[in-house]
CSV table of C-alpha atoms in Angstrom, one decimal:
chain,number,residue,atom,x,y,z
A,69,MET,CA,-43.2,8.7,-9.2
A,70,GLN,CA,-44.8,9.0,-12.6
A,71,PRO,CA,-45.7,5.7,-14.3
A,72,LEU,CA,-43.2,4.5,-16.9
A,73,THR,CA,-44.0,4.9,-20.6
A,74,GLU,CA,-44.3,1.9,-22.8
A,75,ASP,CA,-41.1,2.8,-24.5
A,76,ARG,CA,-39.1,2.6,-21.2
A,77,LYS,CA,-40.8,-0.6,-20.3
A,78,ASN,CA,-39.8,-2.0,-23.7
A,79,THR,CA,-36.3,-0.8,-23.1
A,80,ILE,CA,-36.2,-2.6,-19.7
A,81,GLU,CA,-37.5,-5.8,-21.3
A,82,PHE,CA,-34.9,-5.6,-24.0
A,83,TYR,CA,-32.1,-5.3,-21.5
A,84,PHE,CA,-33.5,-8.1,-19.5
A,85,ARG,CA,-33.5,-10.4,-22.5
A,86,GLN,CA,-29.9,-9.4,-23.1
A,87,GLY,CA,-29.0,-10.7,-19.7
A,88,PHE,CA,-28.2,-7.3,-18.0
A,89,SER,CA,-28.3,-7.1,-14.2
A,90,TYR,CA,-30.9,-5.2,-12.2
A,91,HIS,CA,-28.3,-2.6,-11.3
A,92,LYS,CA,-27.1,-2.1,-14.8
A,93,ILE,CA,-30.6,-1.8,-16.2
A,94,ALA,CA,-31.5,0.7,-13.5
A,95,LYS,CA,-28.5,2.8,-14.3
A,96,LEU,CA,-29.1,2.7,-18.1
A,97,VAL,CA,-32.8,3.5,-17.9
A,98,LYS,CA,-32.4,5.9,-14.9
A,99,VAL,CA,-34.9,4.2,-12.6
A,100,SER,CA,-34.5,2.4,-9.3
A,101,SER,CA,-33.6,-1.3,-9.1
A,102,SER,CA,-36.9,-1.9,-7.3
A,103,THR,CA,-38.7,-0.4,-10.3
A,104,VAL,CA,-36.8,-2.8,-12.7
A,105,HIS,CA,-37.8,-5.7,-10.5
A,106,LYS,CA,-41.5,-4.6,-10.5
A,107,ILE,CA,-41.5,-4.3,-14.4
A,108,ARG,CA,-39.9,-7.8,-14.7
A,109,LEU,CA,-42.8,-9.2,-12.6
A,110,GLU,CA,-45.4,-7.3,-14.6
A,111,LEU,CA,-43.9,-8.7,-17.9
A,112,GLY,CA,-43.7,-12.2,-16.4
A,113,LEU,CA,-40.0,-12.5,-17.2
A,114,PRO,CA,-37.8,-15.1,-15.4
A,115,ALA,CA,-35.2,-13.8,-13.0
A,116,ARG,CA,-32.4,-15.0,-15.4
A,117,ILE,CA,-32.7,-15.3,-19.2
A,118,ASP,CA,-30.5,-17.6,-21.2
A,119,LYS,CA,-29.2,-15.4,-24.0
A,120,GLY,CA,-28.0,-18.3,-26.1
A,121,GLY,CA,-25.0,-17.5,-28.4
A,122,ARG,CA,-21.6,-18.9,-28.0
A,123,PRO,CA,-20.8,-21.2,-25.1
A,124,LYS,CA,-18.4,-19.9,-22.4
A,125,ALA,CA,-14.7,-20.2,-23.3
A,126,LEU,CA,-14.0,-21.9,-20.0
A,127,THR,CA,-15.8,-24.6,-18.0
A,128,LYS,CA,-16.3,-24.1,-14.3
A,129,ARG,CA,-13.5,-26.6,-13.6
A,130,GLU,CA,-11.1,-24.7,-15.9
A,131,GLN,CA,-12.0,-21.4,-14.2
A,132,GLN,CA,-11.4,-23.0,-10.7
A,133,HIS,CA,-8.0,-24.2,-11.9
A,134,LEU,CA,-7.0,-20.7,-12.9
A,135,VAL,CA,-8.2,-19.3,-9.5
A,136,ARG,CA,-6.3,-22.0,-7.6
A,137,ALA,CA,-3.2,-21.3,-9.7
A,138,VAL,CA,-2.9,-17.7,-8.6
A,139,THR,CA,-4.4,-17.9,-5.1
A,140,VAL,CA,-2.9,-21.1,-3.8
A,141,ASP,CA,-0.1,-22.2,-6.2
A,142,GLY,CA,1.5,-18.8,-6.2
A,143,LEU,CA,1.5,-18.1,-10.0
A,144,GLU,CA,2.2,-14.4,-10.5
A,145,ASN,CA,0.2,-13.3,-13.5
A,146,ALA,CA,-2.3,-14.3,-16.2
A,147,VAL,CA,0.4,-15.5,-18.6
A,148,GLN,CA,1.6,-18.1,-16.1
A,149,ALA,CA,-2.0,-19.1,-15.3
A,150,GLN,CA,-2.7,-19.5,-19.1
A,151,GLN,CA,0.4,-21.8,-19.4
A,152,SER,CA,-0.7,-23.8,-16.4
A,153,LEU,CA,-4.1,-24.3,-17.8
A,154,GLU,CA,-2.7,-25.6,-21.1
A,155,GLN,CA,-0.1,-27.9,-19.5
A,156,ASN,CA,-2.4,-29.4,-16.9
A,157,LEU,CA,-5.8,-29.5,-18.5
A,158,GLY,CA,-4.9,-29.2,-22.2
A,159,LYS,CA,-7.0,-26.1,-22.6
A,160,SER,CA,-5.6,-23.3,-24.9
A,161,VAL,CA,-7.2,-19.8,-24.5
A,162,SER,CA,-5.9,-16.2,-24.8
A,163,VAL,CA,-4.4,-14.3,-21.9
A,164,ASN,CA,-7.3,-11.9,-22.1
A,165,THR,CA,-9.7,-14.8,-21.6
A,166,VAL,CA,-7.8,-15.8,-18.5
A,167,ARG,CA,-7.9,-12.3,-17.1
A,168,ARG,CA,-11.7,-12.1,-17.7
A,169,ALA,CA,-12.1,-15.5,-15.9
A,170,LEU,CA,-10.1,-14.3,-12.9
A,171,ARG,CA,-12.1,-11.1,-12.7
A,172,ASP,CA,-15.4,-13.0,-13.0
A,173,ALA,CA,-14.3,-15.2,-10.1
A,174,GLY,CA,-14.0,-12.0,-8.0
A,175,LEU,CA,-10.2,-11.6,-8.1
A,176,VAL,CA,-8.5,-8.2,-8.6
A,177,SER,CA,-5.3,-7.3,-10.3
A,178,PHE,CA,-3.0,-5.0,-8.2
A,179,VAL,CA,0.4,-3.4,-8.2
A,180,ARG,CA,2.8,-5.7,-6.3
A,181,PRO,CA,4.2,-3.8,-3.4
A,182,LYS,CA,8.0,-3.9,-2.9
A,183,LYS,CA,8.7,-5.6,0.5
A,184,PRO,CA,12.0,-6.6,2.1
A,185,LEU,CA,12.8,-10.2,2.2
A,186,ILE,CA,11.6,-11.7,5.5
A,187,ASN,CA,13.5,-14.8,6.6
A,188,GLU,CA,12.5,-17.0,9.5
A,189,ARG,CA,14.6,-15.2,12.0
A,190,ASN,CA,13.2,-11.8,11.1
A,191,ARG,CA,9.7,-13.2,11.0
A,192,LYS,CA,10.0,-14.2,14.7
A,193,ARG,CA,11.5,-10.8,15.6
A,194,ARG,CA,8.6,-9.0,13.9
A,195,LEU,CA,6.1,-11.1,15.7
A,196,GLN,CA,7.8,-10.6,19.0
A,197,TRP,CA,7.9,-6.8,18.5
A,198,ALA,CA,4.2,-6.7,17.6
A,199,ARG,CA,3.3,-8.7,20.7
A,200,GLN,CA,5.4,-6.4,22.9
A,201,HIS,CA,3.5,-3.4,21.6
A,202,ILE,CA,0.0,-4.8,21.1
A,203,ASP,CA,-1.3,-3.0,24.2
A,204,TRP,CA,0.1,0.4,23.3
A,205,THR,CA,-2.6,3.0,22.8
A,206,VAL,CA,-2.5,5.9,20.4
A,207,ASN,CA,-1.4,8.1,23.3
A,208,ASP,CA,1.7,5.9,23.6
A,209,TRP,CA,2.5,6.1,19.9
A,210,MET,CA,2.1,9.9,20.0
A,211,ASN,CA,5.5,10.0,21.8
A,212,VAL,CA,7.4,8.3,19.0
A,213,ILE,CA,9.6,10.2,16.5
A,214,TRP,CA,9.7,8.1,13.3
A,215,SER,CA,12.8,8.4,11.1
A,216,ASP,CA,14.0,7.0,7.8
A,217,GLU,CA,15.8,7.8,4.5
A,218,THR,CA,14.4,7.4,1.0
A,219,LYS,CA,15.5,7.9,-2.6
A,220,ILE,CA,13.5,10.3,-4.7
A,221,ASN,CA,14.0,10.0,-8.5
A,222,ARG,CA,13.9,12.9,-10.8
A,223,PHE,CA,11.8,11.0,-13.3
A,224,GLY,CA,9.4,9.0,-11.1
A,225,SER,CA,9.2,5.5,-9.9
A,226,ASP,CA,11.5,2.4,-10.2
A,227,GLY,CA,8.8,0.4,-12.1
A,228,LYS,CA,5.7,-1.6,-11.2
A,229,SER,CA,4.6,-5.2,-11.5
A,230,TYR,CA,1.2,-6.7,-11.0
A,231,ALA,CA,-0.4,-9.8,-9.2
A,232,TRP,CA,-3.8,-11.2,-8.5
A,233,LYS,CA,-5.6,-11.8,-5.2
A,234,VAL,CA,-9.0,-12.0,-3.6
A,235,PRO,CA,-10.1,-8.6,-2.2
A,236,GLY,CA,-9.3,-8.4,1.5
A,237,GLN,CA,-6.9,-11.4,1.3
A,238,PRO,CA,-3.7,-10.9,3.3
A,239,LEU,CA,-0.5,-10.4,1.3
A,240,LYS,CA,1.4,-13.6,0.6
A,241,LYS,CA,5.0,-14.2,-0.5
A,242,HIS,CA,4.1,-14.2,-4.2
A,243,HIS,CA,2.0,-11.0,-3.9
A,244,VAL,CA,5.1,-8.8,-3.2
A,245,CYS,CA,8.4,-7.9,-4.9
A,246,GLU,CA,11.0,-8.7,-2.4
A,247,THR,CA,13.9,-6.3,-2.3
A,248,VAL,CA,17.2,-5.7,-0.5
A,249,LYS,CA,18.4,-2.3,0.7
A,250,HIS,CA,19.9,0.2,-1.8
A,251,GLY,CA,19.2,-2.3,-4.6
A,252,GLY,CA,21.4,10.5,-13.2
A,253,GLY,CA,18.9,11.8,-11.3
A,254,SER,CA,17.9,11.1,-7.7
A,255,ILE,CA,18.4,12.5,-4.2
A,256,MET,CA,18.7,10.5,-1.0
A,257,VAL,CA,16.9,12.3,1.9
A,258,TRP,CA,16.5,11.8,5.6
A,259,SER,CA,13.7,13.1,7.8
A,260,CYS,CA,11.3,12.1,10.5
A,261,ILE,CA,7.7,12.6,11.5
A,262,SER,CA,5.8,12.8,14.8
A,263,TRP,CA,2.3,13.4,16.0
A,264,TYR,CA,3.0,17.1,15.7
A,265,ASN,CA,4.4,17.5,12.2
A,266,PRO,CA,7.1,16.4,9.7
A,267,CYS,CA,10.5,17.5,10.8
A,268,TYR,CA,13.4,19.0,8.8
A,269,ILE,CA,14.3,17.1,5.6
A,270,VAL,CA,17.9,16.7,4.7
A,271,ASP,CA,19.8,15.9,1.5
A,272,VAL,CA,22.3,13.3,2.8
A,273,GLY,CA,24.1,12.6,-0.4
A,274,LYS,CA,24.4,9.4,-2.4
A,275,ASN,CA,26.6,7.6,0.2
A,276,MET,CA,25.6,8.6,3.7
A,277,THR,CA,28.3,7.5,6.2
A,278,LYS,CA,27.9,7.0,9.9
A,279,ASP,CA,29.6,10.4,10.5
A,280,VAL,CA,27.2,12.2,8.2
A,281,TYR,CA,24.3,10.4,9.9
A,282,LEU,CA,25.6,11.5,13.3
A,283,GLU,CA,25.7,15.1,12.2
A,284,VAL,CA,22.1,14.8,11.0
A,285,LEU,CA,21.0,13.6,14.4
A,286,GLN,CA,23.0,16.2,16.3
A,287,ASP,CA,21.7,19.0,14.1
A,288,ASP,CA,18.3,18.2,12.4
A,289,LEU,CA,16.9,15.7,14.8
A,290,MET,CA,17.7,17.9,17.8
A,291,LYS,CA,16.2,20.9,16.2
A,292,SER,CA,13.1,18.9,15.4
A,293,LEU,CA,12.9,17.6,18.9
A,294,ALA,CA,13.0,21.1,20.3
A,295,TRP,CA,10.2,22.0,18.0
A,296,TYR,CA,8.1,18.9,19.1
A,297,MET,CA,8.8,19.8,22.8
A,298,GLU,CA,7.4,23.3,22.2
A,299,GLU,CA,4.4,22.0,20.4
A,300,SER,CA,3.6,19.3,22.9
A,301,GLY,CA,4.8,20.8,26.2
A,302,LYS,CA,6.6,17.5,26.9
A,303,SER,CA,10.1,17.0,28.1
A,304,THR,CA,12.8,15.3,26.1
A,305,SER,CA,12.6,12.2,28.2
A,306,LYS,CA,9.0,11.6,27.1
A,307,PHE,CA,10.0,11.0,23.5
A,308,ILE,CA,11.1,7.8,21.8
A,309,PHE,CA,13.3,7.9,18.7
A,310,MET,CA,12.8,5.2,16.1
A,311,GLN,CA,15.4,4.2,13.5
A,312,ASP,CA,15.8,1.0,11.6
A,313,ASN,CA,18.8,-1.3,11.8
A,314,ASP,CA,20.9,0.1,9.0
A,315,PRO,CA,24.6,-0.3,9.8
A,316,LYS,CA,25.1,3.5,9.8
A,317,HIS,CA,22.4,3.8,12.4
A,318,THR,CA,23.8,1.1,14.7
A,319,ALA,CA,27.5,2.2,14.4
A,320,LYS,CA,29.3,2.5,17.7
A,321,VAL,CA,29.8,6.3,17.4
A,322,VAL,CA,26.1,6.8,16.7
A,323,SER,CA,25.0,4.4,19.5
A,324,LYS,CA,27.3,6.1,22.0
A,325,TRP,CA,25.7,9.5,21.2
A,326,LEU,CA,22.2,8.2,21.3
A,327,ASN,CA,22.8,6.5,24.7
A,328,GLU,CA,23.9,9.9,26.1
A,329,GLN,CA,20.6,11.6,25.2
A,330,ASP,CA,17.6,12.0,27.5
A,331,PHE,CA,15.2,10.5,24.9
A,332,HIS,CA,14.7,6.8,24.5
A,333,VAL,CA,15.6,4.7,21.4
A,334,MET,CA,13.1,2.1,20.2
A,335,LYS,CA,14.4,-1.4,19.5
A,336,TRP,CA,13.3,-2.1,15.9
A,337,PRO,CA,12.6,-5.4,14.2
A,338,PRO,CA,14.6,-6.1,11.0
A,339,GLN,CA,13.0,-5.7,7.6
A,340,SER,CA,10.0,-3.8,8.9
A,341,PRO,CA,9.3,-0.7,6.8
A,342,ASP,CA,5.6,-1.7,6.8
A,343,LEU,CA,5.6,-0.9,10.6
A,344,ASN,CA,7.0,2.6,10.1
A,345,PRO,CA,4.4,5.3,9.3
A,346,ILE,CA,7.0,7.5,7.7
A,347,GLU,CA,7.0,5.1,4.8
A,348,ASN,CA,3.5,6.2,4.1
A,349,MET,CA,4.6,9.8,4.2
A,350,TRP,CA,7.3,9.1,1.7
A,351,GLN,CA,4.7,7.6,-0.6
A,352,LEU,CA,2.5,10.7,-0.1
A,353,LEU,CA,5.5,13.0,-0.8
A,354,LYS,CA,6.4,11.2,-4.1
A,355,ARG,CA,2.8,11.1,-5.3
A,356,ARG,CA,2.5,14.8,-4.8
A,357,LEU,CA,5.9,15.6,-6.3
A,358,PHE,CA,5.0,13.9,-9.6
A,359,ARG,CA,1.3,14.8,-9.6
A,360,ASN,CA,1.5,18.4,-8.8
A,361,TYR,CA,3.9,19.4,-11.5
A,362,ASP,CA,3.4,19.3,-15.3
A,363,CYS,CA,6.9,18.2,-16.1
A,364,PRO,CA,9.9,16.7,-14.4
A,365,PRO,CA,12.4,19.0,-12.7
A,366,CYS,CA,15.1,20.4,-15.0
A,367,GLY,CA,17.8,19.2,-12.7
A,368,ILE,CA,18.7,18.0,-9.2
A,369,HIS,CA,18.6,21.5,-7.7
A,370,GLU,CA,15.0,22.0,-8.9
A,371,LEU,CA,14.1,18.5,-7.6
A,372,TRP,CA,15.4,19.5,-4.2
A,373,ASP,CA,13.4,22.7,-4.2
A,374,ARG,CA,10.3,20.8,-5.0
A,375,ILE,CA,11.0,18.2,-2.3
A,376,GLY,CA,11.3,20.8,0.4
A,377,HIS,CA,8.3,22.8,-0.8
A,378,THR,CA,6.1,19.7,-0.9
A,379,TRP,CA,7.4,18.1,2.3
A,380,TYR,CA,6.7,21.1,4.5
A,381,GLN,CA,3.2,21.3,3.2
A,382,ILE,CA,2.3,18.0,4.8
A,383,THR,CA,0.1,18.6,7.8
A,384,ALA,CA,0.1,17.2,11.3
A,385,GLU,CA,-3.3,15.7,10.6
A,386,GLU,CA,-1.8,13.7,7.7
A,387,CYS,CA,1.0,12.4,10.0
A,388,GLN,CA,-1.5,11.5,12.7
A,389,LYS,CA,-3.6,9.5,10.3
A,390,PHE,CA,-0.8,6.9,9.8
A,391,ILE,CA,0.4,7.0,13.4
A,392,LYS,CA,-3.1,6.2,14.6
A,393,SER,CA,-2.8,2.9,12.5
A,394,MET,CA,-0.1,1.5,14.7
A,395,PRO,CA,-2.4,-0.6,16.9
A,396,ASP,CA,-3.9,-2.1,13.7
A,397,ARG,CA,-0.4,-2.8,12.3
A,398,CYS,CA,0.6,-4.7,15.4
A,399,ARG,CA,-2.5,-6.8,15.2
A,400,ALA,CA,-2.0,-7.4,11.5
A,401,VAL,CA,1.6,-8.6,12.1
A,402,ILE,CA,0.3,-11.0,14.8
A,403,GLU,CA,-2.4,-12.3,12.5
A,404,ALA,CA,0.1,-12.7,9.7
A,405,ASP,CA,2.4,-14.6,12.0
A,406,GLY,CA,5.2,-12.1,11.4
A,407,PHE,CA,4.9,-12.0,7.7
A,408,TYR,CA,3.9,-9.1,5.3
A,409,ILE,CA,1.1,-6.8,6.1
A,410,GLY,CA,-0.8,-4.4,3.8
A,411,TYR,CA,0.7,-1.1,5.0
């Protein structure tokens, strides 16, 4: 490497005296971090230089109070943390100062995922289910057909809210937006996925009844199952059908029909969309629907055309990516003692 010119050395010294990090200086001057370190030693500069100027807006104790407020006490945002700081320590600062302090402490702001409310009874059922399936391998999960319904809006999402947490920290109660089921322009669809591909997608109308659901199973599920049997070379009895505990799914007329089939039906823990890989496929579908088009659909018919076109472009490899995560999901539920996991 050619020796640095005096101008570049002077530039490195200037940035050092401004308190810039090795990495930042290396990026600005376009040299390696080791070169920056070598120049610092040549110039006899200390590893850290006090820049002087205004004192920090928050003391270490005040910053620790903010961190505890959002990571331990469950405050949801910087505004609430700011109010807590003023009420408890008598310190008044701006919300932006609070946000900077939280970032400086290594916390990150993120969109709060919407998760169903998990009560104590459902927590135990989730934990029991995860323990029952902890020894399943990917080969076992390959036989599962994952089904679900979802609502797709003509104009995008239902809104987002944010929270703060330490990177890698498990989701806690105050990190999620708890929802209940079915809480001008949307379509409710049903489909399923397997190791081999997404299956047929169906517009089930705004109020799907148990009779409509039964027709979907008798027609679209069975056509998909025939397709999967051809792809895999497996018999019907090797497959396991997964559905959640929606009352339409567990109605007597539906249960009677399912019990008459050769495939098995998986017993599913309540309030557990985070254990169902098709939820990830719904997210993938919705992202592509509103990212791949320059403008919203002109009407419901155009939205439906886009849904079908986008859904059938999803590949088997994309389905497999999320199905392969099932062993990790089971472990995560056990580690979370039945509560929320980050899927």
